[in-house]
mmCIF file of C-alpha atoms in Angstrom:
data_model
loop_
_atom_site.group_PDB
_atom_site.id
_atom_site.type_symbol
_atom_site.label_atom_id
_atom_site.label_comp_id
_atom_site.label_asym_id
_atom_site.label_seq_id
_atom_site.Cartn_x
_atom_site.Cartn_y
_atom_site.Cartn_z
ATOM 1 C CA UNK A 1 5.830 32.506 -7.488
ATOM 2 C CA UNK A 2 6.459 28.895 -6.804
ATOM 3 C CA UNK A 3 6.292 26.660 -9.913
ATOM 4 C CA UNK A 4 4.587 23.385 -8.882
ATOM 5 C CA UNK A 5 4.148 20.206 -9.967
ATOM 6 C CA UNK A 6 0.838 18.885 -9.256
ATOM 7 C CA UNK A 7 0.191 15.372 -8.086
ATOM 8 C CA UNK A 8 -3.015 15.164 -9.257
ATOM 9 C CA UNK A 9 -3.828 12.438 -6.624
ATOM 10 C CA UNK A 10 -7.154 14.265 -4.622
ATOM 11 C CA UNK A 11 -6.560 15.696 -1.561
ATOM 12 C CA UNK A 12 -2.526 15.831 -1.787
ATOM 13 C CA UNK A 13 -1.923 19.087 -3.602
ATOM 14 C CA UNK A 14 -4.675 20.514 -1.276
ATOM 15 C CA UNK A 15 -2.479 19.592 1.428
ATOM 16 C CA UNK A 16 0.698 20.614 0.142
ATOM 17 C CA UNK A 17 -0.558 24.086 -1.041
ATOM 18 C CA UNK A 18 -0.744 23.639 -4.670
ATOM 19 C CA UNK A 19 1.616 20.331 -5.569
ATOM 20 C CA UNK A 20 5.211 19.856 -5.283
ATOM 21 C CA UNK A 21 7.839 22.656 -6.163
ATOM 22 C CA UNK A 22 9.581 21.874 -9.652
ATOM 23 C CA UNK A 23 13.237 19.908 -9.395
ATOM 24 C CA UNK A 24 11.946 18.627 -5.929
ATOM 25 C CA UNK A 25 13.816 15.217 -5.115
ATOM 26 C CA UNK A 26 10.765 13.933 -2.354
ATOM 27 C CA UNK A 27 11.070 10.781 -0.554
ATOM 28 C CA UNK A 28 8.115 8.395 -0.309
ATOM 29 C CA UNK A 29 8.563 6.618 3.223
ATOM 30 C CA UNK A 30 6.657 3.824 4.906
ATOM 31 C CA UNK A 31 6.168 0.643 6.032
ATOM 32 C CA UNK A 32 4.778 -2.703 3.827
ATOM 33 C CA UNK A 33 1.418 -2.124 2.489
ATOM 34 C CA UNK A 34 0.799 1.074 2.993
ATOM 35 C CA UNK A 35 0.314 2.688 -0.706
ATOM 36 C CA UNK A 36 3.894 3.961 -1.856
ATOM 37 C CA UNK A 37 4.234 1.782 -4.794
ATOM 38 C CA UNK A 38 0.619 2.816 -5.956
ATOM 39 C CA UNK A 39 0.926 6.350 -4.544
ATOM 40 C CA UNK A 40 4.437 6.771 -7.011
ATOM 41 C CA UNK A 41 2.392 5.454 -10.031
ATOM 42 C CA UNK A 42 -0.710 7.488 -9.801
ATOM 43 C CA UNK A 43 1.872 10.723 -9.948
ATOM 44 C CA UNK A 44 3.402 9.222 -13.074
ATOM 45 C CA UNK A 45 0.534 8.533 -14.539
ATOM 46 C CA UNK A 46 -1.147 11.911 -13.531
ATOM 47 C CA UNK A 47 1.767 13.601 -15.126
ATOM 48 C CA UNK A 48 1.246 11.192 -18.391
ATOM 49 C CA UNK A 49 -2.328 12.816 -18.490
ATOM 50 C CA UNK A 50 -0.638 16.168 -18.689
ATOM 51 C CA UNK A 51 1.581 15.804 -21.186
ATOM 52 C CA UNK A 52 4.785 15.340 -18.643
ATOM 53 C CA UNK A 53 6.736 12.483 -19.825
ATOM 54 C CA UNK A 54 7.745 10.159 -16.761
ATOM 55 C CA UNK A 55 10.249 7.041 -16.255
ATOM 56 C CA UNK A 56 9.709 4.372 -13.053
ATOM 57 C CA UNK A 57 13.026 2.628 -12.147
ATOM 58 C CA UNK A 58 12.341 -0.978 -10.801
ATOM 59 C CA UNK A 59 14.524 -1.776 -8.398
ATOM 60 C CA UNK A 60 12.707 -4.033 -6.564
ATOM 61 C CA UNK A 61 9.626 -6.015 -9.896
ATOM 62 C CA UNK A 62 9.395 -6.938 -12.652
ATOM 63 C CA UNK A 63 8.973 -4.363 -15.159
ATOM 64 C CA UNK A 64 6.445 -6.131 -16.805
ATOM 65 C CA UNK A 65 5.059 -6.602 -12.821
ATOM 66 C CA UNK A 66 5.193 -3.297 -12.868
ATOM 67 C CA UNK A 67 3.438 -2.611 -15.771
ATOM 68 C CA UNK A 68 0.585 -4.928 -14.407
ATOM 69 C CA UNK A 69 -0.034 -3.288 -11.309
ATOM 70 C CA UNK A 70 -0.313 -0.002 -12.803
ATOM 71 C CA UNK A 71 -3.045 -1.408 -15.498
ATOM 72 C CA UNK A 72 -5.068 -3.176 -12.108
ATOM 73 C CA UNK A 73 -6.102 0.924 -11.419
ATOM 74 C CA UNK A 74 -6.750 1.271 -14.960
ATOM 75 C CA UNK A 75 -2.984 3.283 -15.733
ATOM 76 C CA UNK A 76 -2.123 1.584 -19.114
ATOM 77 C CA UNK A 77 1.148 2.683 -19.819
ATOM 78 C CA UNK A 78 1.812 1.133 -23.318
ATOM 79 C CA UNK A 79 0.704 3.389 -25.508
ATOM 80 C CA UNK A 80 2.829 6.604 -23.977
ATOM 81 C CA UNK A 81 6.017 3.721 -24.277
ATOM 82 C CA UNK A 82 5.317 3.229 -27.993
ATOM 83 C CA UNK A 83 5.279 6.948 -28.199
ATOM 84 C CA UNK A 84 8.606 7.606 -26.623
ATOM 85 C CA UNK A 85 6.511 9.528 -23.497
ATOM 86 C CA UNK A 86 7.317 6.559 -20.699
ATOM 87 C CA UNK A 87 9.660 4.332 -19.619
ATOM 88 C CA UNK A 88 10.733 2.000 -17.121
ATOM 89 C CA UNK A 89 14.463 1.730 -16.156
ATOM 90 C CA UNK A 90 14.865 -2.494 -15.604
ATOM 91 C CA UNK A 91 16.935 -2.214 -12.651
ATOM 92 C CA UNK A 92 15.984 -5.338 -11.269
ATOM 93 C CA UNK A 93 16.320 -8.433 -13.576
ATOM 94 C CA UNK A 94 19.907 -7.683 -14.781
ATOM 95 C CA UNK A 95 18.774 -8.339 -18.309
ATOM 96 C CA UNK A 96 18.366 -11.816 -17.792
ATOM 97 C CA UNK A 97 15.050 -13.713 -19.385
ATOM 98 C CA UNK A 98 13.338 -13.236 -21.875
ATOM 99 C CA UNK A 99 10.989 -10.884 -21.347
ATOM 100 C CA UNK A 100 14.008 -8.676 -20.032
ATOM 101 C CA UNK A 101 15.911 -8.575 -23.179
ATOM 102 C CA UNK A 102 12.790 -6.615 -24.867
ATOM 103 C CA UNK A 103 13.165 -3.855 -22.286
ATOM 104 C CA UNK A 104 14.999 -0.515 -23.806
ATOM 105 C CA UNK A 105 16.053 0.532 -20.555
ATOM 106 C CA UNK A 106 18.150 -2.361 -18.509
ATOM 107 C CA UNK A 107 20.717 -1.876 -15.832
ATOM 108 C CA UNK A 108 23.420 -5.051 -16.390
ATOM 109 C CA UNK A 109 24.809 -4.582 -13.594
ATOM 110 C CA UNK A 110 22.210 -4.115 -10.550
ATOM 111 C CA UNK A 111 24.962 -3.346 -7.780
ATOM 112 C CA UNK A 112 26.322 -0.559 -9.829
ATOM 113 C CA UNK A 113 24.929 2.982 -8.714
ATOM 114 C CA UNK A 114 27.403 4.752 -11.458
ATOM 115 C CA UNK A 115 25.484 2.135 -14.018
ATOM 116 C CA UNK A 116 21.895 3.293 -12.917
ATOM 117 C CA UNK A 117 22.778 6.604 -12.972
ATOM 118 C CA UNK A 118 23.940 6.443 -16.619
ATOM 119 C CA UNK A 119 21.039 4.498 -17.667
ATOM 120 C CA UNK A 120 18.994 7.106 -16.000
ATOM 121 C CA UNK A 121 20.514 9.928 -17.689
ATOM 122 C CA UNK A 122 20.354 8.541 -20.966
ATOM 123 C CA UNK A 123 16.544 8.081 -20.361
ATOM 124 C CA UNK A 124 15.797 11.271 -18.776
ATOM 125 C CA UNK A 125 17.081 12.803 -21.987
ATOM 126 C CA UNK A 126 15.585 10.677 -24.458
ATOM 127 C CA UNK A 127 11.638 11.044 -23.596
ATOM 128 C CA UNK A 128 12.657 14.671 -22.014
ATOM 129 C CA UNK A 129 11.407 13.409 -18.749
ATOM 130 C CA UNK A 130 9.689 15.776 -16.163
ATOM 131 C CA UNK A 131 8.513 13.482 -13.324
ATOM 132 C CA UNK A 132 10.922 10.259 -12.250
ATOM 133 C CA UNK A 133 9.568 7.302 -9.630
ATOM 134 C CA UNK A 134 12.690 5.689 -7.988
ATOM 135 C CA UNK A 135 11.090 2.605 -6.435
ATOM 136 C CA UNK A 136 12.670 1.663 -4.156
ATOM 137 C CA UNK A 137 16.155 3.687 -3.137
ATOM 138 C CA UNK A 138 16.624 1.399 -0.165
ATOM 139 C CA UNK A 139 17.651 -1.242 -2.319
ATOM 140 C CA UNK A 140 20.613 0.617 -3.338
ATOM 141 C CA UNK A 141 22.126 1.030 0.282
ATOM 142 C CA UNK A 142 20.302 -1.338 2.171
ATOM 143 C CA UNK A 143 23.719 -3.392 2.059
ATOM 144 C CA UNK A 144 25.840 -0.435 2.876
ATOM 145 C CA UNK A 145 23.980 2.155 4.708
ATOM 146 C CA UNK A 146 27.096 4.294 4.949
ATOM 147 C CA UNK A 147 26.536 5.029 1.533
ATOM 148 C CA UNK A 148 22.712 6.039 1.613
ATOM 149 C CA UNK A 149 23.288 10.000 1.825
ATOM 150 C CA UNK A 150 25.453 9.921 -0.656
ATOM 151 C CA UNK A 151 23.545 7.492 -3.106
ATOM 152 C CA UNK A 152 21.001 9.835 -2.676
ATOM 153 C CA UNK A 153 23.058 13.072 -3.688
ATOM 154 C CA UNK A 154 24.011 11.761 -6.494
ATOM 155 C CA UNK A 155 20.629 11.025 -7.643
ATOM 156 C CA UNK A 156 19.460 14.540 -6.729
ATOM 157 C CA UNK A 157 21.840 16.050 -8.794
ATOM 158 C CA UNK A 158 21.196 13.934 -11.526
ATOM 159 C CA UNK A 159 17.246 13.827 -11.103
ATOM 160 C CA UNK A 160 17.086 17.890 -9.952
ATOM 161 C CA UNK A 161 19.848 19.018 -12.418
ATOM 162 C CA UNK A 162 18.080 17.705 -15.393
ATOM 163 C CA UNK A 163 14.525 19.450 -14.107
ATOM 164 C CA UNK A 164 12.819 16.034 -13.291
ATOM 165 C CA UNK A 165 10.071 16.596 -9.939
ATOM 166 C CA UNK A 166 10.780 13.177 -8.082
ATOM 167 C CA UNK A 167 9.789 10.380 -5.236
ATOM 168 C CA UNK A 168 12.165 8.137 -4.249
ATOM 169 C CA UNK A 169 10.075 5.366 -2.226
ATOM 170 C CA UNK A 170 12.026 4.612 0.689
ATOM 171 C CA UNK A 171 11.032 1.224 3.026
ATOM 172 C CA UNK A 172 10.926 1.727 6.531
ATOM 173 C CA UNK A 173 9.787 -0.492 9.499
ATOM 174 C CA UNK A 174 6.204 -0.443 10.738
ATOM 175 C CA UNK A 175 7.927 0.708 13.974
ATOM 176 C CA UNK A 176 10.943 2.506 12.098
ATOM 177 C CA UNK A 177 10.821 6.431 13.660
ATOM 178 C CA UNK A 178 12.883 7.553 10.460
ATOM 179 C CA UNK A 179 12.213 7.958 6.968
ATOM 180 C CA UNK A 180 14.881 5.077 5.662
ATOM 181 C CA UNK A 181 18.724 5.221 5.914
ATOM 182 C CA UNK A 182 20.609 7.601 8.163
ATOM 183 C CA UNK A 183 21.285 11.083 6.570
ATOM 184 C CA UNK A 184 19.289 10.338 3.335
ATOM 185 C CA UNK A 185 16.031 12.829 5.209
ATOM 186 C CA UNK A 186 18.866 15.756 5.064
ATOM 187 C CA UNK A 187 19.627 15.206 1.097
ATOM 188 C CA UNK A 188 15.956 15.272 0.273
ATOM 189 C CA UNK A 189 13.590 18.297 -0.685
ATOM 190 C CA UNK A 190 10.878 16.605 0.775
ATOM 191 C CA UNK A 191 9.714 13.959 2.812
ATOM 192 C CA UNK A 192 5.981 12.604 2.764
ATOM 193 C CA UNK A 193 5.443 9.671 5.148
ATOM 194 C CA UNK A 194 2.608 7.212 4.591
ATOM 195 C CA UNK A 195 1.545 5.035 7.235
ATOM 196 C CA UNK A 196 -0.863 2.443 8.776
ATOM 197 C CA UNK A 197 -2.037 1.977 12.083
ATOM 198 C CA UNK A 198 -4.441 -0.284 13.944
ATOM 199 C CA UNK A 199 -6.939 2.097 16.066
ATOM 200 C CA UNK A 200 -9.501 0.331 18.201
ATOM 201 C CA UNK A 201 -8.816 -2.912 16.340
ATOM 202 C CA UNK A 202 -8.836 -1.774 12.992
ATOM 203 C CA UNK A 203 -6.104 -0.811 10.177
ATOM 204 C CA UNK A 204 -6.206 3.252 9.111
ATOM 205 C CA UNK A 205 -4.295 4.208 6.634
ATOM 206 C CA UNK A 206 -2.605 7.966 7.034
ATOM 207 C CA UNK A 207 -0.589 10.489 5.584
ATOM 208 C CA UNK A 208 1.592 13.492 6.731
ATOM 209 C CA UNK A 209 3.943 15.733 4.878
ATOM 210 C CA UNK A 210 7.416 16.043 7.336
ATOM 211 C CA UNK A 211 8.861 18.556 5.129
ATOM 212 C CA UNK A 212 8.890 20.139 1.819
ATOM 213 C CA UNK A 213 11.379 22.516 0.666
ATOM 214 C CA UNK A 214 10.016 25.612 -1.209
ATOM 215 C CA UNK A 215 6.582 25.793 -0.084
ATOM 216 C CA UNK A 216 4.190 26.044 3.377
ATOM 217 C CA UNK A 217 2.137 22.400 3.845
ATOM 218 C CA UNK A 218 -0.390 21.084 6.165
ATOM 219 C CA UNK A 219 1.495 19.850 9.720
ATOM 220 C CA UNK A 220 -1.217 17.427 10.124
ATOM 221 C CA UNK A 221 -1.610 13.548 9.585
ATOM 222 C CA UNK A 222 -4.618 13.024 7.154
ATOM 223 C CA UNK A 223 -6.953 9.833 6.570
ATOM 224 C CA UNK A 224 -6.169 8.379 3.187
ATOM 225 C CA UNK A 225 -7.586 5.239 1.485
ATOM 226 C CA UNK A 226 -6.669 3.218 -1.114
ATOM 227 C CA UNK A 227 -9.635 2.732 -3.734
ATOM 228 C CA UNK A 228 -9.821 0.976 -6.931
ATOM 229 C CA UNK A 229 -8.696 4.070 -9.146
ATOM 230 C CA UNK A 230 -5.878 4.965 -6.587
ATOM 231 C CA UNK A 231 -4.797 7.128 -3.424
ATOM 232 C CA UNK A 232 -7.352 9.473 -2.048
ATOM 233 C CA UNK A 233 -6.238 11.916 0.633
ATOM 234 C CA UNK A 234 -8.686 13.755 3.155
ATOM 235 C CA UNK A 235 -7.683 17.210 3.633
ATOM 236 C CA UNK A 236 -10.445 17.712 6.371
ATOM 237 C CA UNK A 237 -10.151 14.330 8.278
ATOM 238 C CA UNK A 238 -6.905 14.228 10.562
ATOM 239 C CA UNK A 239 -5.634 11.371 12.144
ATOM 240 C CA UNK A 240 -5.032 11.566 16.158
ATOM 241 C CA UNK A 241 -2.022 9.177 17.053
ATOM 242 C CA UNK A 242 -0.438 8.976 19.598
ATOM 243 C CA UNK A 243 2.569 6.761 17.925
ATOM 244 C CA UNK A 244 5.584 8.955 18.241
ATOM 245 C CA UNK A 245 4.712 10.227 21.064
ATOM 246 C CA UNK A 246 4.617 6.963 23.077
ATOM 247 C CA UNK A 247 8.055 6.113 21.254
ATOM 248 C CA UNK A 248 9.714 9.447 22.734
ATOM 249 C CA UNK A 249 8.707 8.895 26.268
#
């Protein structure tokens, strides 16, 4: 038997046969505005709800940004801080400011991937983390993509090693046929894809799992929506596109 993690997001463990395998490392591709950010929250704060500690490292906001959006869907994350079950890794300010130097968690030295890594650890260990949001890994080799398999490895070992299920949101182009950095779909467990297309003139938002290590999924691209209490996926409604296809010929 597979031990899963379950999303709890509806319509996404239907899809992936009962949630993602335990240790997974799964990266969370896409273009702008299509739902990774709130998509990597909502499995945080799913986990949160049953009893799996989580951490989100900003790479990219504000922590206390981050903290925001995730109270705008009603995800307050305060109280599981205060009690040592959440935490966000400030990988983004450097320390500096004020409202910085109250964060527990703080990367010094945002270029560093040995730094992040430590940080990470130490967290991990302290709240006895089981789920881990990376947002977003491009950061960390969007100035040397040479590196972006192996940044990646060395998370995995980290992330996987210490039994942590996790996304890593990766940024692609609207156009973009990958999943974000060459080599980096190879190191990953799991690749989900989000995307959004305009279809007779209006915006759709869509979903397909690529590949996921451990377990059978659905090879089709489903109909999602972003509501005001998060992602909603539509195992029954499947998106016809003719995107790749096009790009291919």
């Amino acid at each position: 038997m597979v031990e899963r993690v379950k999303t709890g997001i509806p319509g996404l463990d239907d899809i992936l046969n009962g949630g993602i395998p335990k240790r997974n490392i799964v990266l969370l591709s896409g273009g702008p505005g299509t739902g990774k950010t709130i998509l990597a929250s909502q499995f945080l704060w799913n986990g949160l709800q049953l009893g799996e500690p989580g951490i989100y490292v900003a790479l990219e906001e504000h922590p206390v940004q981050v903290r925001i959006n995730m109270k705008n869907f009603g995800w307050d994350v305060r109280q599981y801080e205060q009690e040592g079950k959440f935490a966000v890794i400030d990988a983004f300010t450097g320390g500096v400011g004020e409202a910085a130097k109250r964060e527990k968690y703080v990367v010094k030295d945002t270029d560093s991937v040995e730094e992040l890594i430590d940080v990470l650890r130490t967290a991990i260990r302290e709240i006895n983390a089981q789920r881990v949001v990376v947002d977003s890994v491009s950061t960390l080799y969007l100035l040397k993509p040479s590196i972006a398999r192996n940044v990646v490895l060395q998370l995995k070992k980290v992330l996987s090693g210490m039994g942590t299920t996790s996304l890593l949101v990766s940024q692609v182009s609207v156009t973009e046929r990958g999943f974000g950095g060459p080599g980096v779909e190879h190191a990953a467990d799991g690749i989900v894809r989000l995307d959004l297309d305009e279809i007779d003139g209006e915006l759709v938002r869509s979903i397909i799992v690529w590949k996921m290590r451990g377990t059978s999924h659905s090879m089709k691209r489903h109909l999602m929506e972003i509501t005001d209490k998060g992602i909603v996926v539509y195992p029954d409604k499947v998106l016809k596109t003719r995107r790749y296809i096009a790009m291919q010929e």
